[in-house]
PDB file of C-alpha atoms in Angstrom:
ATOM      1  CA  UNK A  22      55.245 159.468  99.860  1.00  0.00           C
ATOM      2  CA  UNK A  23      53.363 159.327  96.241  1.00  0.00           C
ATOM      3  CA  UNK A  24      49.277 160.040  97.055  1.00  0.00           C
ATOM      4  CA  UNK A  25      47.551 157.962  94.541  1.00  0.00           C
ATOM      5  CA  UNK A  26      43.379 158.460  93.248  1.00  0.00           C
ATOM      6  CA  UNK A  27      41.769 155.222  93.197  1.00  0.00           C
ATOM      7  CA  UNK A  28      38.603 155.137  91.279  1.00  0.00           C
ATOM      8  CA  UNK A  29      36.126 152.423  91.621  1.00  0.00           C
ATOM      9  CA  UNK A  30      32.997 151.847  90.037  1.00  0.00           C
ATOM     10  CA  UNK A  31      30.802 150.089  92.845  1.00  0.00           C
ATOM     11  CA  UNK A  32      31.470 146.501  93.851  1.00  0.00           C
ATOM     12  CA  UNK A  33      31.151 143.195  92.068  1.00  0.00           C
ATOM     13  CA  UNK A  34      31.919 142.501  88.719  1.00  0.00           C
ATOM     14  CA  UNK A  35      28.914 142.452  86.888  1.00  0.00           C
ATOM     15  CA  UNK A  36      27.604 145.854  87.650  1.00  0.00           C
ATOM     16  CA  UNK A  37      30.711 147.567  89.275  1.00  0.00           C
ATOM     17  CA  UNK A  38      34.639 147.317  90.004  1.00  0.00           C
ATOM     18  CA  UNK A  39      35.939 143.973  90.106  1.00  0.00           C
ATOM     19  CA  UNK A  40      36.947 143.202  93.522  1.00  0.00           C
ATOM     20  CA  UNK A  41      40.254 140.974  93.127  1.00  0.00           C
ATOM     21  CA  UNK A  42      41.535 144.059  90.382  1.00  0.00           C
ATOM     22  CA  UNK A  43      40.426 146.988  92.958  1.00  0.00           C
ATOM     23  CA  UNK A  44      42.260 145.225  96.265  1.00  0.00           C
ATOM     24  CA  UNK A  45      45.369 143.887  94.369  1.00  0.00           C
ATOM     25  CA  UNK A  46      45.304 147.591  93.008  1.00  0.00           C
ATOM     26  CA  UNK A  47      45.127 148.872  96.890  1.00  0.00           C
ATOM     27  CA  UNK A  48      47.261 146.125  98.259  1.00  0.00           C
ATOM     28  CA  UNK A  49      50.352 146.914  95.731  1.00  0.00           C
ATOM     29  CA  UNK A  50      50.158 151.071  95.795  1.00  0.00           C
ATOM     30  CA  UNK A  51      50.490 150.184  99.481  1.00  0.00           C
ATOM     31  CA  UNK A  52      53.294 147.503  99.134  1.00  0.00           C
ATOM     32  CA  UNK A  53      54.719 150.107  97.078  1.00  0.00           C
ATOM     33  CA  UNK A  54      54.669 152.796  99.454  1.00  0.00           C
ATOM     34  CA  UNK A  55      52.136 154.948  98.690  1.00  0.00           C
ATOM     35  CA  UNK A  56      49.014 156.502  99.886  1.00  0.00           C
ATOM     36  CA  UNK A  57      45.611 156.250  97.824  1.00  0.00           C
ATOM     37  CA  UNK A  58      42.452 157.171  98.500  1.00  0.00           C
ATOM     38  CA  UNK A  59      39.417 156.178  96.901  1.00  0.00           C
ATOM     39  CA  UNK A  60      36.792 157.951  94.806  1.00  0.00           C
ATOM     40  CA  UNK A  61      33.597 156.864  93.104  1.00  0.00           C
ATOM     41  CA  UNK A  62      30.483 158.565  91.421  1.00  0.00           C
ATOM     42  CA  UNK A  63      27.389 159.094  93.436  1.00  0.00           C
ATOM     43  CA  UNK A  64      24.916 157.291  90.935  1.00  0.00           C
ATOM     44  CA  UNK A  65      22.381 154.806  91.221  1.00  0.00           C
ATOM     45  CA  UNK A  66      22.720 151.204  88.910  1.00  0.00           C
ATOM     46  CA  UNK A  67      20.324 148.424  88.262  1.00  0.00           C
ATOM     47  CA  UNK A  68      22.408 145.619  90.516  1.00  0.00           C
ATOM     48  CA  UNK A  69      23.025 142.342  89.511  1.00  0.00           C
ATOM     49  CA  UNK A  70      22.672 138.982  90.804  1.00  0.00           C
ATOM     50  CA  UNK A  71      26.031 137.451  90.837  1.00  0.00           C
ATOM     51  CA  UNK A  72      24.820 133.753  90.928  1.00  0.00           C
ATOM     52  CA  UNK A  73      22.216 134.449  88.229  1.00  0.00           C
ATOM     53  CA  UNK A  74      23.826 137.048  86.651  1.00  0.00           C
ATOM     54  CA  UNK A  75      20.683 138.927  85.880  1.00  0.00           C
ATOM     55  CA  UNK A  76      19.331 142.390  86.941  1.00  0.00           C
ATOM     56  CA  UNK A  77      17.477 142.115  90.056  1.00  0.00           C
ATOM     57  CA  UNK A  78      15.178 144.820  89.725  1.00  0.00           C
ATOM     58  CA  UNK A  79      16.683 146.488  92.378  1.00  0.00           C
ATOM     59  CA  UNK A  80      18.915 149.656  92.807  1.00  0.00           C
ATOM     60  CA  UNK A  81      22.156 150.058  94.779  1.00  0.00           C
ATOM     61  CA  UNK A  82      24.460 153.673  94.279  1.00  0.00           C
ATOM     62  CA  UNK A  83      27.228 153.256  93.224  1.00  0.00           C
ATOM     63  CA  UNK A  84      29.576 155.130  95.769  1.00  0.00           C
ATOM     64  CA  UNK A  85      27.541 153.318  98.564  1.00  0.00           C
ATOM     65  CA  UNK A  86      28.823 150.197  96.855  1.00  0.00           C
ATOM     66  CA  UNK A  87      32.415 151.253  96.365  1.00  0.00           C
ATOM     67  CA  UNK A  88      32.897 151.888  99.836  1.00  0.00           C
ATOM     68  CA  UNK A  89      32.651 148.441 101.052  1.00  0.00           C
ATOM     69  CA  UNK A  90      36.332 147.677  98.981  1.00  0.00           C
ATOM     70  CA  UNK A  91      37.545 150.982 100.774  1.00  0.00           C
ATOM     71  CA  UNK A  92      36.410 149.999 104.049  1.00  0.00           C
ATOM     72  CA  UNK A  93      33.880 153.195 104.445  1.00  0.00           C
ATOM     73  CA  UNK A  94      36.925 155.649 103.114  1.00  0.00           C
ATOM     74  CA  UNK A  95      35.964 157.319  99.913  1.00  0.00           C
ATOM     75  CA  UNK A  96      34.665 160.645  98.250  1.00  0.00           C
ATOM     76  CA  UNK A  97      32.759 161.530  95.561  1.00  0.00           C
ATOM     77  CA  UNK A  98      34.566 161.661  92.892  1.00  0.00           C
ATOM     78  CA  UNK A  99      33.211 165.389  92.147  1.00  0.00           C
ATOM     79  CA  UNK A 100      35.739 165.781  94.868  1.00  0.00           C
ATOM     80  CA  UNK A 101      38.774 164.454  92.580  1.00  0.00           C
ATOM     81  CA  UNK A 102      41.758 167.219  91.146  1.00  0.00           C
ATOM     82  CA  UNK A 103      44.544 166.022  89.859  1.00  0.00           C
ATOM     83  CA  UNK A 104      46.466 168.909  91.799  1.00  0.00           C
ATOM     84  CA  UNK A 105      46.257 166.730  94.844  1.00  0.00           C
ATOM     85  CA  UNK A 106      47.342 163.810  93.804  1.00  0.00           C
ATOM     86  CA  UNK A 107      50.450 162.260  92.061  1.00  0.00           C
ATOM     87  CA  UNK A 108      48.797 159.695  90.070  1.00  0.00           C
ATOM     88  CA  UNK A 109      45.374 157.838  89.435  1.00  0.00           C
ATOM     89  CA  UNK A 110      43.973 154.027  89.241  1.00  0.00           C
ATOM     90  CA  UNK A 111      41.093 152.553  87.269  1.00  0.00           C
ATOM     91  CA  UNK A 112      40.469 149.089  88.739  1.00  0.00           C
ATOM     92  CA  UNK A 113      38.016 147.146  86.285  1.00  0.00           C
ATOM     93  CA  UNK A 114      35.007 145.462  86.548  1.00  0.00           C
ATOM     94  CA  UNK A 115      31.816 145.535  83.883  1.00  0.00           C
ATOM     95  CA  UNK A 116      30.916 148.892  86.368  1.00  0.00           C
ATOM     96  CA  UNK A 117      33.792 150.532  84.589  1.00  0.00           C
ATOM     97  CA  UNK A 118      32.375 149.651  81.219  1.00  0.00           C
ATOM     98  CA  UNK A 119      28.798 150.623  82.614  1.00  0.00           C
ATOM     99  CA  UNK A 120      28.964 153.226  85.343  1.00  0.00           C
ATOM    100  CA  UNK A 121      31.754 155.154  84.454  1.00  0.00           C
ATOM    101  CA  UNK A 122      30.743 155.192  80.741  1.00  0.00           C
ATOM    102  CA  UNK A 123      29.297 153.421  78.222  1.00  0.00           C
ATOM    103  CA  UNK A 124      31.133 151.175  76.415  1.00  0.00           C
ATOM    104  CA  UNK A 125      29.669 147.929  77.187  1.00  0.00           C
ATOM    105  CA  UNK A 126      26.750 148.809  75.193  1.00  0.00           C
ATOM    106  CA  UNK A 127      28.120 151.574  72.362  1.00  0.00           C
ATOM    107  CA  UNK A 128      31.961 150.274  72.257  1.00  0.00           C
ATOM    108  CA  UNK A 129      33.886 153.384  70.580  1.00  0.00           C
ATOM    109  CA  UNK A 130      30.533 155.243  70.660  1.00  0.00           C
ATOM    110  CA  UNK A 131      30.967 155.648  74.363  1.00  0.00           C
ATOM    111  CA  UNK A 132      29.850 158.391  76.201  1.00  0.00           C
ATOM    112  CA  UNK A 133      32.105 158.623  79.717  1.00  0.00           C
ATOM    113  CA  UNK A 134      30.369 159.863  83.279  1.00  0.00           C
ATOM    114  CA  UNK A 135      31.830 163.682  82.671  1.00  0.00           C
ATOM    115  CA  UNK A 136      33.548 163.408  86.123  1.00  0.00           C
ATOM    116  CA  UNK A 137      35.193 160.490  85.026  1.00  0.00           C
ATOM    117  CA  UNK A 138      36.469 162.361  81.782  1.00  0.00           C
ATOM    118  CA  UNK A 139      37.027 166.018  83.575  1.00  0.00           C
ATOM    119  CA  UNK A 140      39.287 163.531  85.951  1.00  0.00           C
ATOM    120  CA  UNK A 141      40.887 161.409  83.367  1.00  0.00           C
ATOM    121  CA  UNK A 142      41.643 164.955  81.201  1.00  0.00           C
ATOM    122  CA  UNK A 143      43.048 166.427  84.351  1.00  0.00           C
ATOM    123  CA  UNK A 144      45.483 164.208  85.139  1.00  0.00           C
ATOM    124  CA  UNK A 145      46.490 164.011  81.208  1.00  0.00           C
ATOM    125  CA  UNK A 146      47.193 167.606  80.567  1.00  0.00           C
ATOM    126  CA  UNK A 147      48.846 167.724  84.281  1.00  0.00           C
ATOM    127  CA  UNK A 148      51.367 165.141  83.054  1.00  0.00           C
ATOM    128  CA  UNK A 149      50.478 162.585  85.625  1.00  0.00           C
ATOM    129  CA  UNK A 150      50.619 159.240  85.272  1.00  0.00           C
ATOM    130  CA  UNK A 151      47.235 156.786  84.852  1.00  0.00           C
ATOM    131  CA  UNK A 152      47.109 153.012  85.224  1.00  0.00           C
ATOM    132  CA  UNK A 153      44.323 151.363  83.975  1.00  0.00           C
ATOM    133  CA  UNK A 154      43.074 147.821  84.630  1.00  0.00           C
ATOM    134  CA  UNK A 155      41.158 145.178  82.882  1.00  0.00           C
ATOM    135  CA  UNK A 156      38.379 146.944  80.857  1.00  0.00           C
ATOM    136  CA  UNK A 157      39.414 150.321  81.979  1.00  0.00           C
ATOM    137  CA  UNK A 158      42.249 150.903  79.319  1.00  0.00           C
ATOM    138  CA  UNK A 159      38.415 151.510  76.987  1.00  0.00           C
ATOM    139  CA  UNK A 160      37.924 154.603  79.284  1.00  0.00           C
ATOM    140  CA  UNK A 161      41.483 156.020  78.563  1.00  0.00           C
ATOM    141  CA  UNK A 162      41.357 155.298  74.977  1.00  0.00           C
ATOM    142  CA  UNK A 163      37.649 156.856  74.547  1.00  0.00           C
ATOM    143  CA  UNK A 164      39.107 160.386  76.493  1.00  0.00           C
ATOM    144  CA  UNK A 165      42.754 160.089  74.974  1.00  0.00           C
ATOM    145  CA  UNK A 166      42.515 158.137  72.126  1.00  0.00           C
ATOM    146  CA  UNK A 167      42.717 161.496  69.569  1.00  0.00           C
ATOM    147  CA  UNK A 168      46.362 161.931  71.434  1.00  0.00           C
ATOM    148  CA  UNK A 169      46.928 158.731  70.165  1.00  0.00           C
ATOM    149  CA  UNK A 170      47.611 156.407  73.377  1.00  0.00           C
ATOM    150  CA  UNK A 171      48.848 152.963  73.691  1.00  0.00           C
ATOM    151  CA  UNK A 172      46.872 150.655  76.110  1.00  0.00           C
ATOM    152  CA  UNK A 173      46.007 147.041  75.950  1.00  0.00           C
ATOM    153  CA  UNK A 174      42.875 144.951  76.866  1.00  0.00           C
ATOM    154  CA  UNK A 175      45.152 141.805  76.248  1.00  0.00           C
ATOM    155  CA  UNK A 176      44.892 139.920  73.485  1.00  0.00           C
ATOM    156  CA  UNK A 177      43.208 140.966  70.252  1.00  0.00           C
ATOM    157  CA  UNK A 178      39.596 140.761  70.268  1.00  0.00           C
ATOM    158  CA  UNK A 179      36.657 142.678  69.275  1.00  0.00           C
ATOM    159  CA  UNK A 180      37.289 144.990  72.319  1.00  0.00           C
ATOM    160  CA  UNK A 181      41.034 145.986  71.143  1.00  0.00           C
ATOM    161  CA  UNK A 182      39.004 146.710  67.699  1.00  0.00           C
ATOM    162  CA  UNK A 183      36.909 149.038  69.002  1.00  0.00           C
ATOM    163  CA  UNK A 184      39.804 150.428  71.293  1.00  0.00           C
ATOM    164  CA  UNK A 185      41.686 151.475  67.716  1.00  0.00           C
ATOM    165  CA  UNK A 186      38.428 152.954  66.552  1.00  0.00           C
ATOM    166  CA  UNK A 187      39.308 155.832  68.814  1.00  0.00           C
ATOM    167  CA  UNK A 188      42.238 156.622  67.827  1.00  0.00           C
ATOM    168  CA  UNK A 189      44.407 154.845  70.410  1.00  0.00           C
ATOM    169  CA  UNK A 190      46.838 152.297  69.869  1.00  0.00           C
ATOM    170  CA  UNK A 191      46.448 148.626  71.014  1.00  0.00           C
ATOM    171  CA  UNK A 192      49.429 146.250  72.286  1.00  0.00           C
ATOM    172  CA  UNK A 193      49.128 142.648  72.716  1.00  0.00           C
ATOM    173  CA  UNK A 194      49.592 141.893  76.774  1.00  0.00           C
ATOM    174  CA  UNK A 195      49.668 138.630  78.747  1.00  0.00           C
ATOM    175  CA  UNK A 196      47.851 139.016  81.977  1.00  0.00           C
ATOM    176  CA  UNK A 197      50.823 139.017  83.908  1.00  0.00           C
ATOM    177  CA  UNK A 198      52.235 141.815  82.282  1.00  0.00           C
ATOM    178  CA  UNK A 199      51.794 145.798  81.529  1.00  0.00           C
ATOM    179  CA  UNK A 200      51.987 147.607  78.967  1.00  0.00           C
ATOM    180  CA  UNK A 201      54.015 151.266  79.554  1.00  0.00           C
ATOM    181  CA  UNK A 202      53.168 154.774  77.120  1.00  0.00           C
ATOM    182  CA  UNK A 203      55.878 156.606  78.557  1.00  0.00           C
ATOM    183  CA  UNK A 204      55.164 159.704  76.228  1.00  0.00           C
ATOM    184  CA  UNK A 205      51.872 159.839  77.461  1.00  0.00           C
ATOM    185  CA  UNK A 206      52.654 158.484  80.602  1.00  0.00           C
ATOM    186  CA  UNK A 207      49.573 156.046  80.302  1.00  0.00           C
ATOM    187  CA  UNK A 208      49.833 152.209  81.897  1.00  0.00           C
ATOM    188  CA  UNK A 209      47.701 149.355  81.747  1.00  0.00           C
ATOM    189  CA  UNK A 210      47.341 145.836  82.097  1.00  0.00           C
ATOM    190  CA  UNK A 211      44.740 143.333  81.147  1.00  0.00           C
ATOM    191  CA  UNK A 212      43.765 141.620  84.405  1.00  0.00           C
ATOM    192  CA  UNK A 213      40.445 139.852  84.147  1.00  0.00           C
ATOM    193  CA  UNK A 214      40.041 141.004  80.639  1.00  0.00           C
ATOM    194  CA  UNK A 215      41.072 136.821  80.401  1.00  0.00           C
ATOM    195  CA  UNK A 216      38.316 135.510  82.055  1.00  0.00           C
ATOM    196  CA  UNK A 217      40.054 132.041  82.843  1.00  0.00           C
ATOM    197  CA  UNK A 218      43.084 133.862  84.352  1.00  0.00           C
ATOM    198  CA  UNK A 219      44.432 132.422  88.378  1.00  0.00           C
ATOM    199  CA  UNK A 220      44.499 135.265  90.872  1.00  0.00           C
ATOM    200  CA  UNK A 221      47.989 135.165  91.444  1.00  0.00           C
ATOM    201  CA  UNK A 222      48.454 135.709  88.000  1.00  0.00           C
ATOM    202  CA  UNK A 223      46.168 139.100  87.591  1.00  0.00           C
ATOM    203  CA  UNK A 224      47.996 140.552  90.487  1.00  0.00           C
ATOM    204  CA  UNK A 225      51.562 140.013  88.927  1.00  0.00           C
ATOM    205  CA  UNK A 226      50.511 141.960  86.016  1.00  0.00           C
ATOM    206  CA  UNK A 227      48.459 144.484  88.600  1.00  0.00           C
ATOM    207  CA  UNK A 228      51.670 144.765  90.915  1.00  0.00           C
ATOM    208  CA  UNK A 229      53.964 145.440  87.724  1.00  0.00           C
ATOM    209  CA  UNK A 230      51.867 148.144  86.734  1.00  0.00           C
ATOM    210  CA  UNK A 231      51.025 149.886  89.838  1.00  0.00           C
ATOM    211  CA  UNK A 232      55.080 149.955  90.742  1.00  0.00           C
ATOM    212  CA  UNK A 233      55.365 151.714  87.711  1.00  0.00           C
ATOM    213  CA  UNK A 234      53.081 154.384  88.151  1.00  0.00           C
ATOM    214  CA  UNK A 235      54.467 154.979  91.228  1.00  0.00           C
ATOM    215  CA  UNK A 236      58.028 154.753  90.201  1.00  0.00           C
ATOM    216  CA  UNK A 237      56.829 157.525  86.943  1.00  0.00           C
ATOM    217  CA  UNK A 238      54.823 159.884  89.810  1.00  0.00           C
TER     218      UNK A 238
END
């Protein structure tokens, strides 16, 4: 049985993972056979009203948050080595863009959460497979992008702009589908990155994905 690293980045997605992403991510590693367990930082975030979408004032942490999708089953990600698992998941969500690192407000200028780049580098130079979902690709590209990775955010856009700035390499994806950088053993698939996309189609693309990380682990 493959063990998988699932890392969210709280819960909701304004200010955290995007729910529908992070279960369709847990529901298909388990469809698929594997066994995951989830990770998140231990860091405090200005929430977000979701009906308002507007800061609130008020402060949630962030691996407090994450454990509601992981039913109260999760680590700090400070906790995360590659040597114990076979593969890793980035679920999006604006958290990813915000709590992992930076880019929603300094695009290719990004700065990532260092445990989120020690983790990302780890299971890079340990030649095991990442998928990355919706906005997370932009966290892949900012750690890997000098190795010159392929990832998509979907269709061209300002994002996928900023994505090249780094170095990586951009592919044009529907949100039912993946794209697959077998050299670098990178996949990723742009989910919500359509804002208008159905649920059913998100998790196609999702599904495809996390089969074939599983499949390359």
């Amino acid at each position: 049985m493959k063990k998988i690293a699932v890392v969210l980045a709280g819960c909701g997605f304004k200010d955290g993972s995007e729910i529908t992403e992070a279960v369709s991510a847990l529901i298909a590693l388990s469809e698929a056979g594997a066994e995951y367990k989830v990770f998140a930082p231990d860091m405090k975030i200005k929430a977000v009203d979701h009906i308002k979408f507007e800061k609130t004032g008020e402060e949630r942490n962030v691996l407090q948050e994450a454990a509601r999708i992981a039913r109260g089953k999760i680590q700090n990600i400070r906790e995360l080595t590659a040597d114990a698992f076979d593969g890793l998941v980035m679920p999006g969500g604006f958290g990813a863009a915000t709590n992992l690192c930076s880019w929603g407000s300094d695009g290719a200028n990004a700065k990532v959460h260092p445990e989120v780049e020690r983790v990302v580098r780890d299971f890079y130079q340990k030649q095991k497979p990442i998928a990355a979902i919706c906005i997370a690709p932009a966290i892949v590209a900012k750690v890997l992008g000098s190795q010159g990775v392929t990832v998509t955010v979907g269709a061209s856009s300002d994002t996928s702009k900023e994505i090249e700035k780094t170095g990586a390499v951009h592919e044009v994806c529907a949100v039912d589908d993946y794209v697959t950088d077998r050299e670098h053993r990178i996949i990723t698939t742009p989910a919500y990155m359509y804002g208008d996309a159905k649920p059913h189609q998100l998790f196609q693309g999702i599904r495809g994905a996390i089969r074939e990380l599983v499949e390359m682990a």
